[in-house]
Short mmCIF file of C-alpha atoms in Angstrom, two decimals:
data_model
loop_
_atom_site.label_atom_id
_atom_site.label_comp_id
_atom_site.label_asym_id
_atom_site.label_seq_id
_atom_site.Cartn_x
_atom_site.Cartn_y
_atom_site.Cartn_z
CA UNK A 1 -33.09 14.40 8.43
CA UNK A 2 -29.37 13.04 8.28
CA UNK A 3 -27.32 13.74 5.28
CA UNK A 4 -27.43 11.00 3.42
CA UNK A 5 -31.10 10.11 4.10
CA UNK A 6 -31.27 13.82 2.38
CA UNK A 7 -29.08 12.92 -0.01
CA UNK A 8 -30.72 9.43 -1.21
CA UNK A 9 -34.55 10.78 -0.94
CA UNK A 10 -32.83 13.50 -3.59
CA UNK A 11 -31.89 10.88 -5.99
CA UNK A 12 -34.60 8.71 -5.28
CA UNK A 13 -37.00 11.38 -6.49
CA UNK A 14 -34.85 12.47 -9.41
CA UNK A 15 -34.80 8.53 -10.34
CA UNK A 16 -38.67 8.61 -11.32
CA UNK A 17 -37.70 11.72 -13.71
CA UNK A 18 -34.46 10.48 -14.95
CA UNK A 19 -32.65 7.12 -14.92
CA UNK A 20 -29.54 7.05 -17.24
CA UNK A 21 -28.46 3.70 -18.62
CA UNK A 22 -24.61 2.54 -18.40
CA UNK A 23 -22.38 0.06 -19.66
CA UNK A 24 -19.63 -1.08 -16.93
CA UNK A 25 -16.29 -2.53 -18.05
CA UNK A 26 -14.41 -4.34 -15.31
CA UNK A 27 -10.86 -4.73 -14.85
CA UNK A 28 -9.23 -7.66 -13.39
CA UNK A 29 -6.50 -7.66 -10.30
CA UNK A 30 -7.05 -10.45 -7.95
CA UNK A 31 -7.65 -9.10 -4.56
CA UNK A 32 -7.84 -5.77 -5.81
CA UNK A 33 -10.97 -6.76 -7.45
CA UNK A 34 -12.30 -6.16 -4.39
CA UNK A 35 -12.58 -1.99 -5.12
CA UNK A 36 -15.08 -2.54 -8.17
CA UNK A 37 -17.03 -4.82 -5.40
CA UNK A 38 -17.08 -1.14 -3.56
CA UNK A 39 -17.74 0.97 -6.96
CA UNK A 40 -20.49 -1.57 -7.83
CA UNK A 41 -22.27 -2.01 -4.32
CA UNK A 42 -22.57 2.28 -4.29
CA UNK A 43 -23.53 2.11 -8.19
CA UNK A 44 -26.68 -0.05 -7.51
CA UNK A 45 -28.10 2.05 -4.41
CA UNK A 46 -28.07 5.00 -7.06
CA UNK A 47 -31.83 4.21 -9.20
CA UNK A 48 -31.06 7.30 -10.96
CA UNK A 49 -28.64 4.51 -12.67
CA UNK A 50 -29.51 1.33 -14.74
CA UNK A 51 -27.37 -1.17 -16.33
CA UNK A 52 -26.85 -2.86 -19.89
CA UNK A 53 -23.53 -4.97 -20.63
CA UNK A 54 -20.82 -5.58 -18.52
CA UNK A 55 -17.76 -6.48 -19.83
CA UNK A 56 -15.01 -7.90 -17.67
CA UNK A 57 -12.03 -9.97 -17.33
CA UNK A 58 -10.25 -11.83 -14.00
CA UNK A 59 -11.52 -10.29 -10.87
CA UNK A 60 -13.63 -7.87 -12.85
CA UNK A 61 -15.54 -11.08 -14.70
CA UNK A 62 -16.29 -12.42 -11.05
CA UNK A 63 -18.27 -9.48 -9.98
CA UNK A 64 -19.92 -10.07 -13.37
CA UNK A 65 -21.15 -12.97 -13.39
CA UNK A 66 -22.22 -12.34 -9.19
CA UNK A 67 -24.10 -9.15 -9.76
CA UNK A 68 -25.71 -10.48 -12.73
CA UNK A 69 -27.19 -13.46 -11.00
CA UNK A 70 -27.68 -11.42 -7.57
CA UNK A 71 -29.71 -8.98 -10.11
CA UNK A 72 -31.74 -11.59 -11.83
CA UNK A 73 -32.64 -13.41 -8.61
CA UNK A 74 -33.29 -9.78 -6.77
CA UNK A 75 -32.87 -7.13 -8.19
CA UNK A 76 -30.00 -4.16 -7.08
CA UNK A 77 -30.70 -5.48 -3.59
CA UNK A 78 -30.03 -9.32 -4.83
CA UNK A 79 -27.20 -8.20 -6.53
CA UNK A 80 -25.60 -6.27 -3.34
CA UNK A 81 -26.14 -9.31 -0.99
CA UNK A 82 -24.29 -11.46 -4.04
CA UNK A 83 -21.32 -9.39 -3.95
CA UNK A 84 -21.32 -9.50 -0.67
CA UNK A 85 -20.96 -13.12 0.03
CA UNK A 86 -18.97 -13.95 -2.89
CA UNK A 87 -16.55 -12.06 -1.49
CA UNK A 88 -17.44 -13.28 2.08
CA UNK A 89 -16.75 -17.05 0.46
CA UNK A 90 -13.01 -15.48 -1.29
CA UNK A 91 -12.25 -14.70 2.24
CA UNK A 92 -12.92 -17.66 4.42
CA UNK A 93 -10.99 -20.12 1.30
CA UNK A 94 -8.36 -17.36 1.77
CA UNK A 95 -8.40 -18.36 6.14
CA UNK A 96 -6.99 -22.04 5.02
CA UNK A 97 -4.53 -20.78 3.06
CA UNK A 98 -1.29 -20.99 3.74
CA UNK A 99 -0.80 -16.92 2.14
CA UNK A 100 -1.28 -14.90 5.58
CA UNK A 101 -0.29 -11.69 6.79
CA UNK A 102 2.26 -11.98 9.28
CA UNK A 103 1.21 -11.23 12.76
CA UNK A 104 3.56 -8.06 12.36
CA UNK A 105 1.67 -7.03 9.00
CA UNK A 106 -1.59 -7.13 10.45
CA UNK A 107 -0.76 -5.13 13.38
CA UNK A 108 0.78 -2.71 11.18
CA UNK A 109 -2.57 -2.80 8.72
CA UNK A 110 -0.20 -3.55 6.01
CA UNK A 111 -1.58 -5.91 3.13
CA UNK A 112 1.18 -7.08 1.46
CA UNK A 113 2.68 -10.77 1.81
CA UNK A 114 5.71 -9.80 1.53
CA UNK A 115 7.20 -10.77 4.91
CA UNK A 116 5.01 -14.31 4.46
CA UNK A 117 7.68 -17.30 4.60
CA UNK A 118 4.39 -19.14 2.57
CA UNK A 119 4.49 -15.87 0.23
CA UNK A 120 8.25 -16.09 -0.22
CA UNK A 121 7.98 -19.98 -1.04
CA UNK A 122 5.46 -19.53 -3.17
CA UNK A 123 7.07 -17.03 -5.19
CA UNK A 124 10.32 -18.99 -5.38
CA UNK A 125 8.24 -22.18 -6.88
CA UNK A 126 6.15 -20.32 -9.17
CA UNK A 127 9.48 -18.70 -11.24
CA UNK A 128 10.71 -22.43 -11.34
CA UNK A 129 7.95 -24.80 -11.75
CA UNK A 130 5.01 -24.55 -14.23
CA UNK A 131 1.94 -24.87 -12.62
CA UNK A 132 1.64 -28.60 -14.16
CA UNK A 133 4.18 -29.41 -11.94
CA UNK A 134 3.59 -27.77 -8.47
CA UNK A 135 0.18 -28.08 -8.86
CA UNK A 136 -0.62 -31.61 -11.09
CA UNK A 137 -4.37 -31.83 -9.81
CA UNK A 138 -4.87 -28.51 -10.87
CA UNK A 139 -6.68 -27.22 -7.58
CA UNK A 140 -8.47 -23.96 -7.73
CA UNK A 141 -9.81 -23.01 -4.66
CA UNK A 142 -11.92 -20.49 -6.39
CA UNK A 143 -14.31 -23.24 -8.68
CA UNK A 144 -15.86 -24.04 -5.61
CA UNK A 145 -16.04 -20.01 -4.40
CA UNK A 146 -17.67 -19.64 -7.57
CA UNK A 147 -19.80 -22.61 -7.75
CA UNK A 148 -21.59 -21.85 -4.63
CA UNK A 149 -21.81 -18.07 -5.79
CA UNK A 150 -23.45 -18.81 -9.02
CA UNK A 151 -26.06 -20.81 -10.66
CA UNK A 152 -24.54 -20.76 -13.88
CA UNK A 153 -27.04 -22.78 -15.61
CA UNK A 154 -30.15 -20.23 -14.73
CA UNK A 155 -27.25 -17.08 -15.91
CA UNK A 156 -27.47 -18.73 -19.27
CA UNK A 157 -30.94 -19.41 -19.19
CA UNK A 158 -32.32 -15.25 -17.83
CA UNK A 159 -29.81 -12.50 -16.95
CA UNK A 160 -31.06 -9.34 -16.24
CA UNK A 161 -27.69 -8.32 -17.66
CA UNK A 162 -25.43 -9.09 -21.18
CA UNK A 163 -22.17 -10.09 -20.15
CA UNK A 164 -18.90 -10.34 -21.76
CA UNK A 165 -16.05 -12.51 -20.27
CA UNK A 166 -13.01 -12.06 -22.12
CA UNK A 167 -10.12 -14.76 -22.08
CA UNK A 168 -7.19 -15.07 -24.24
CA UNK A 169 -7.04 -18.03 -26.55
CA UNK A 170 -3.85 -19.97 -25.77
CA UNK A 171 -3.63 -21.24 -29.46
CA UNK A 172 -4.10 -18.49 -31.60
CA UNK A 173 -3.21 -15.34 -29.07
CA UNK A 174 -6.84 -13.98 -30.03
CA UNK A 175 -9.30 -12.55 -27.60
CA UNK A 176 -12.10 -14.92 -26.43
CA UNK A 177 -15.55 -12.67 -25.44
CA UNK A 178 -17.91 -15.44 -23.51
CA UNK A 179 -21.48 -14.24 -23.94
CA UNK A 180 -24.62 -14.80 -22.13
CA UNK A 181 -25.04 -18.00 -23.54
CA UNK A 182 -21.36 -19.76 -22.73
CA UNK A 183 -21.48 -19.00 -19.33
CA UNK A 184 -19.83 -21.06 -16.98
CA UNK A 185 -17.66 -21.54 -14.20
CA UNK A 186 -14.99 -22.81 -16.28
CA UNK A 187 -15.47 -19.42 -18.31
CA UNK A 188 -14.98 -17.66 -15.34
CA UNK A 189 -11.96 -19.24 -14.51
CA UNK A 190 -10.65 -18.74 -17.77
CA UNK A 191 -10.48 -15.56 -17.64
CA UNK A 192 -8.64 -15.40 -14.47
CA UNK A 193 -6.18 -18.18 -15.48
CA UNK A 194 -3.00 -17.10 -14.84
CA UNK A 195 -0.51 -18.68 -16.69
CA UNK A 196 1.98 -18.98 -13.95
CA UNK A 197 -0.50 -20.26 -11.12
CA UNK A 198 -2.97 -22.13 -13.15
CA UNK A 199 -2.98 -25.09 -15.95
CA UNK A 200 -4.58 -23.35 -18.59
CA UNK A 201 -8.69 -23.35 -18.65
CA UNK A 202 -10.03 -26.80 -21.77
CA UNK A 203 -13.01 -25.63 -23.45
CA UNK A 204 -14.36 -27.04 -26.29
CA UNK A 205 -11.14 -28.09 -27.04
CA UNK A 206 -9.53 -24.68 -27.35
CA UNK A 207 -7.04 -24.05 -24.18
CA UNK A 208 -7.39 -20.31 -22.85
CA UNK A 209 -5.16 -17.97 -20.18
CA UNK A 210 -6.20 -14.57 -18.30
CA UNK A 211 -8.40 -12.47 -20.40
CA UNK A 212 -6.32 -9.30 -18.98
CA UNK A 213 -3.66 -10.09 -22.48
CA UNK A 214 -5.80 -9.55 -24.98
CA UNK A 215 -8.39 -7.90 -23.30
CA UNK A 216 -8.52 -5.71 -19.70
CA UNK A 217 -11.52 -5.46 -20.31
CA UNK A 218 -12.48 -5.37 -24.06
CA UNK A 219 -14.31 -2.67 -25.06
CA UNK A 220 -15.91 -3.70 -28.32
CA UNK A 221 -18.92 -5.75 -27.30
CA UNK A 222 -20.24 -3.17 -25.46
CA UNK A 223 -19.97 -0.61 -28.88
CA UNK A 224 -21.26 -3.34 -30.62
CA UNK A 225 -23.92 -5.59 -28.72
CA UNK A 226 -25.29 -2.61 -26.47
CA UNK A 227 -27.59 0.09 -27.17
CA UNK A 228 -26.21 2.54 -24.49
CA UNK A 229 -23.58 4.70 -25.50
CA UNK A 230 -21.96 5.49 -21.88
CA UNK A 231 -18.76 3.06 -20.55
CA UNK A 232 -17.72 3.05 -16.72
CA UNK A 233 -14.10 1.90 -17.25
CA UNK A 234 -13.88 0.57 -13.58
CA UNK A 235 -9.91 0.66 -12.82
CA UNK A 236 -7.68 -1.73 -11.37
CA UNK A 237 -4.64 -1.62 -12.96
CA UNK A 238 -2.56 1.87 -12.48
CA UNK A 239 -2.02 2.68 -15.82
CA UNK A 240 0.83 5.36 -14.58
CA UNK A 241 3.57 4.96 -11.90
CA UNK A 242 6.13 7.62 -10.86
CA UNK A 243 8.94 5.82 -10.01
CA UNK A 244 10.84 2.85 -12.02
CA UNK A 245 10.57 -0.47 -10.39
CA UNK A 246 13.87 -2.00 -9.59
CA UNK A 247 13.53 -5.33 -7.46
CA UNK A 248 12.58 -8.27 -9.57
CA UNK A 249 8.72 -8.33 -8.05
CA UNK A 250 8.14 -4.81 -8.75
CA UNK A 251 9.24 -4.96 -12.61
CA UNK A 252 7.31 -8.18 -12.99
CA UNK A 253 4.52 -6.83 -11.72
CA UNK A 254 4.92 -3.83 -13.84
CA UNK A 255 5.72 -5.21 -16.70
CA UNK A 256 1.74 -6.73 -15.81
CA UNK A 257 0.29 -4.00 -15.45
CA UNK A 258 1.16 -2.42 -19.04
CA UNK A 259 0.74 -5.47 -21.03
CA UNK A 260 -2.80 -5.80 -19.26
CA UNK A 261 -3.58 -2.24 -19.72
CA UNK A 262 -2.21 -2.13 -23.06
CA UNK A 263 -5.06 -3.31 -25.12
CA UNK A 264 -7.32 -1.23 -23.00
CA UNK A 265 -5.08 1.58 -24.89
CA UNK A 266 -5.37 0.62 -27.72
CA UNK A 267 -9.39 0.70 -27.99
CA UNK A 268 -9.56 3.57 -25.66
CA UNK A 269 -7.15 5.56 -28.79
CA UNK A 270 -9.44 4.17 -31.82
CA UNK A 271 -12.61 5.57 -29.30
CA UNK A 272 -10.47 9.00 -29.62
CA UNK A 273 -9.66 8.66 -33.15
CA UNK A 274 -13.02 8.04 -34.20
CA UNK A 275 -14.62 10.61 -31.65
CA UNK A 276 -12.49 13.44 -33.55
CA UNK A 277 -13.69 12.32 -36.92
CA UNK A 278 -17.44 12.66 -35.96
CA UNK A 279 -16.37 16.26 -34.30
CA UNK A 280 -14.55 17.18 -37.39
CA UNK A 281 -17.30 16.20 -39.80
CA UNK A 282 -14.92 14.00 -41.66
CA UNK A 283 -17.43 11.00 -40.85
CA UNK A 284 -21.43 11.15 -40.21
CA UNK A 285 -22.42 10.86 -36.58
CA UNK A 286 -25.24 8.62 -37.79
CA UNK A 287 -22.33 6.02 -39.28
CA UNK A 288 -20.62 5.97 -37.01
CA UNK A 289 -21.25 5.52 -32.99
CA UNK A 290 -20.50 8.18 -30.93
CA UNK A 291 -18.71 6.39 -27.29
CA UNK A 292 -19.20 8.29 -24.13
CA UNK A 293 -16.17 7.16 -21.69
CA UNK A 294 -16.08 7.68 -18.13
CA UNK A 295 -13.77 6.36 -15.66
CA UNK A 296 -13.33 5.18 -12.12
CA UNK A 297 -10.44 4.90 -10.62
CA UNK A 298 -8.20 4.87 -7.43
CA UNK A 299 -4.82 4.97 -9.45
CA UNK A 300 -3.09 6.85 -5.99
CA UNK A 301 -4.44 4.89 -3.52
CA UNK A 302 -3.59 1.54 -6.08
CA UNK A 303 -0.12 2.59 -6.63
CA UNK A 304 0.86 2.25 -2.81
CA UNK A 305 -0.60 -1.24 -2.59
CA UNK A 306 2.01 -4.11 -3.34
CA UNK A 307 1.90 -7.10 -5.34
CA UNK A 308 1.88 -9.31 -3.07
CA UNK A 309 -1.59 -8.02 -1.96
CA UNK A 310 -3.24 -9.44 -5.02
CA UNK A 311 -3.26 -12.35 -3.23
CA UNK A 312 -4.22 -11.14 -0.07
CA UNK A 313 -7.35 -12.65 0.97
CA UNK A 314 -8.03 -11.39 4.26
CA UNK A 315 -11.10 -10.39 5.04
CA UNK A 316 -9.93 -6.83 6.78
CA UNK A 317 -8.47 -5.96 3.43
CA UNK A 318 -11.20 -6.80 1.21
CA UNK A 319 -13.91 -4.41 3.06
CA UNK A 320 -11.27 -1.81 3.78
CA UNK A 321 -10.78 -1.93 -0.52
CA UNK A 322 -14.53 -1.86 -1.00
CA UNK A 323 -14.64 0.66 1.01
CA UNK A 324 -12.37 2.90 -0.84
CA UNK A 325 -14.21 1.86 -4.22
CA UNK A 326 -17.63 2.90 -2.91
CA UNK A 327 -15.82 6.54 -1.91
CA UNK A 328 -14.61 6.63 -5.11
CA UNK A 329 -17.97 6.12 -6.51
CA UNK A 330 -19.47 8.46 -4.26
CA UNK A 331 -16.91 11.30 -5.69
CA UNK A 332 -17.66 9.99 -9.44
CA UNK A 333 -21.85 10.33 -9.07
CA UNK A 334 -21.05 13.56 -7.14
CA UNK A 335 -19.17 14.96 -9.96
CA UNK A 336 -20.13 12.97 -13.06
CA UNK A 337 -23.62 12.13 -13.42
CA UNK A 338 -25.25 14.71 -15.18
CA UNK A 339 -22.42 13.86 -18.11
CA UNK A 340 -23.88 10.60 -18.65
CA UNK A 341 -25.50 10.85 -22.14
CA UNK A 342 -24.35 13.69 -22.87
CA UNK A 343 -20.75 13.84 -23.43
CA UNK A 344 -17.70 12.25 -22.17
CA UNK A 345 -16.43 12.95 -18.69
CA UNK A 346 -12.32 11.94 -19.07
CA UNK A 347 -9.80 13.39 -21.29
CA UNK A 348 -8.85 10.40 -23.43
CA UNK A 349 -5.71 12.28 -24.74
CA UNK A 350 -4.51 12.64 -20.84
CA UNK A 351 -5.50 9.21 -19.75
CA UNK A 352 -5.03 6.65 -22.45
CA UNK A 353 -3.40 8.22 -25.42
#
């Protein structure tokens, strides 16, 4: 017997004894969202592994909402196919786009746009013009990618999964969480509304941007609204970079990335705080919820990619992403799994704090 026909008849038979319930919080990063597609199409072949709440923002709240409805149609294998041709549909809007790879890029197998005279143009009118101007109808190519991914009114109706979408409330600067119940494609889109490309997402009224301000993911409905105690912080944002960014795109794009992780931070060091008052007896562990954080990542392999690939919808990238994220996942069961439950497998202090 093969390997990995060894290796999931293993795990198949240690699923009857012992299946381990997680929460999954999703980070957002356009194209890049395309590694928690990976992490999340090698998490549901594992049975040994069930899911609560997903929270999620941008990218990350698209493979919510998809492997919640692939789930509730069909189970883990529903929920695979989903992914799979949501991401399939990303691609082929991404074919009549006018953001390509130059013919040099591709033969290269490098995913950035920078060399793109579309890219360039685009990046020019974007730093002058609001998106009310350069874009009055307010297209978004991915409604319709979402629309035909989705059947948002059976989501609200049955999920086999409670879903958090977070968006940041234009208005007041406060975090938005969209529940089970206010799902929508509009919702979706909300969260992913960046303020620079898009004309901020109506509803009810209230006017929202990209969840990834106030929330990248937010952590709090899953300690709040979920019984398990476990978090899979799926990363997409590096939260570290070695050198200091010195053309204009870079520190933009940098400056991003630590706003968006920052509130991430910020719950990740009350988590911490909180953890060390239950260890030091100062609080009851029966007042207070004990978290159990665990982390996927691909910080070194995200840190080479460049910004410009974050629009990059080509369909050679996506798969060669999600095929990294399922790797990574791979290492993370390999090496993780028997701490679900039981303890916390990052060092918060190391990572976040």
């Amino acid at each position: 017997m093969p390997p990995d026909a060894k290796t999931r008849t293993k795990r198949a038979n240690a699923a009857a004894a012992e299946t381990k319930t997680i929460n999954l919080a999703l980070q957002g990063g356009g194209a890049h969202g395309a590694f928690a597609w990976g992490v999340l199409d090698r998490l549901l072949e594992d049975e040994r592994i069930a899911f609560e709440g997903l929270s999620a923002t941008s990218a990350g709240a698209m493979n919510a909402v998809v492997m919640a409805y692939g789930m509730t149609q069909g189970g883990r294998e529903g929920a695979k196919k989903a992914l799979m041709g949501f991401w399939r549909r990303v691609a082929h809007a991404g074919m009549i786009s006018p953001l390509q790879p130059t013919w040099f890029e591709r033969a290269q197998h490098n995913h950035s746009l920078e060399n793109s005279p579309a890219f360039v143009m685009f990046d020019l009118v974007t730093r002058l013009y609001s998106p009310y101007q350069f874009n009055p109808l307010n297209y978004n190519p991915l409604r319709k990618v979402l629309e035909e991914s989705v059947d948002f009114d059976m989501l609200r109706e049955k999920s086999a999964l409670k879903l958090f979408l977070s968006a940041t409330n234009v208005r007041t600067g406060k975090v938005k969480i969209f529940g089970n119940d206010e799902l929508s494609a509009d919702a979706v889109l909300a969260s992913a509304c960046l303020p620079f490309m898009f004309q901020a997402v109506t509803i009810n009224g209230e006017a929202y941007w990209d969840g990834g301000y106030m929330g990248n993911p937010a952590i709090f409905p899953l300690i709040y609204k979920c019984d398990s105690r476990d978090i899979v912080v799926v990363h997409i944002n590096p939260i570290e970079r070695m050198e200091t960014p010195t053309t204009a795109r870079d520190i933009m794009n940098r400056i991003n990335e630590i706003s968006f992780n920052s509130s991430l931070m910020r719950e990740m060091r009350a988590i911490a705080f909180v953890t060390k008052m239950i260890d030091d007896g100062t609080i009851d562990d029966g007042k207070m919820k004990r978290m159990l954080i665990h982390a996927i990542e691909g910080q070194d392999f995200m840190r080479d990619l460049g910004v410009s690939s974050k629009m990059n919808a080509d369909w050679e990238f996506l798969t060669h992403l999600r095929d990294v994220g399922r790797e990574r996942a791979e290492h993370w069961l390999d090496d993780n799994f028997n701490a679900l439950n039981k303890s916390t497998s990052v060092d918060l202090g190391a990572m976040y704090l």
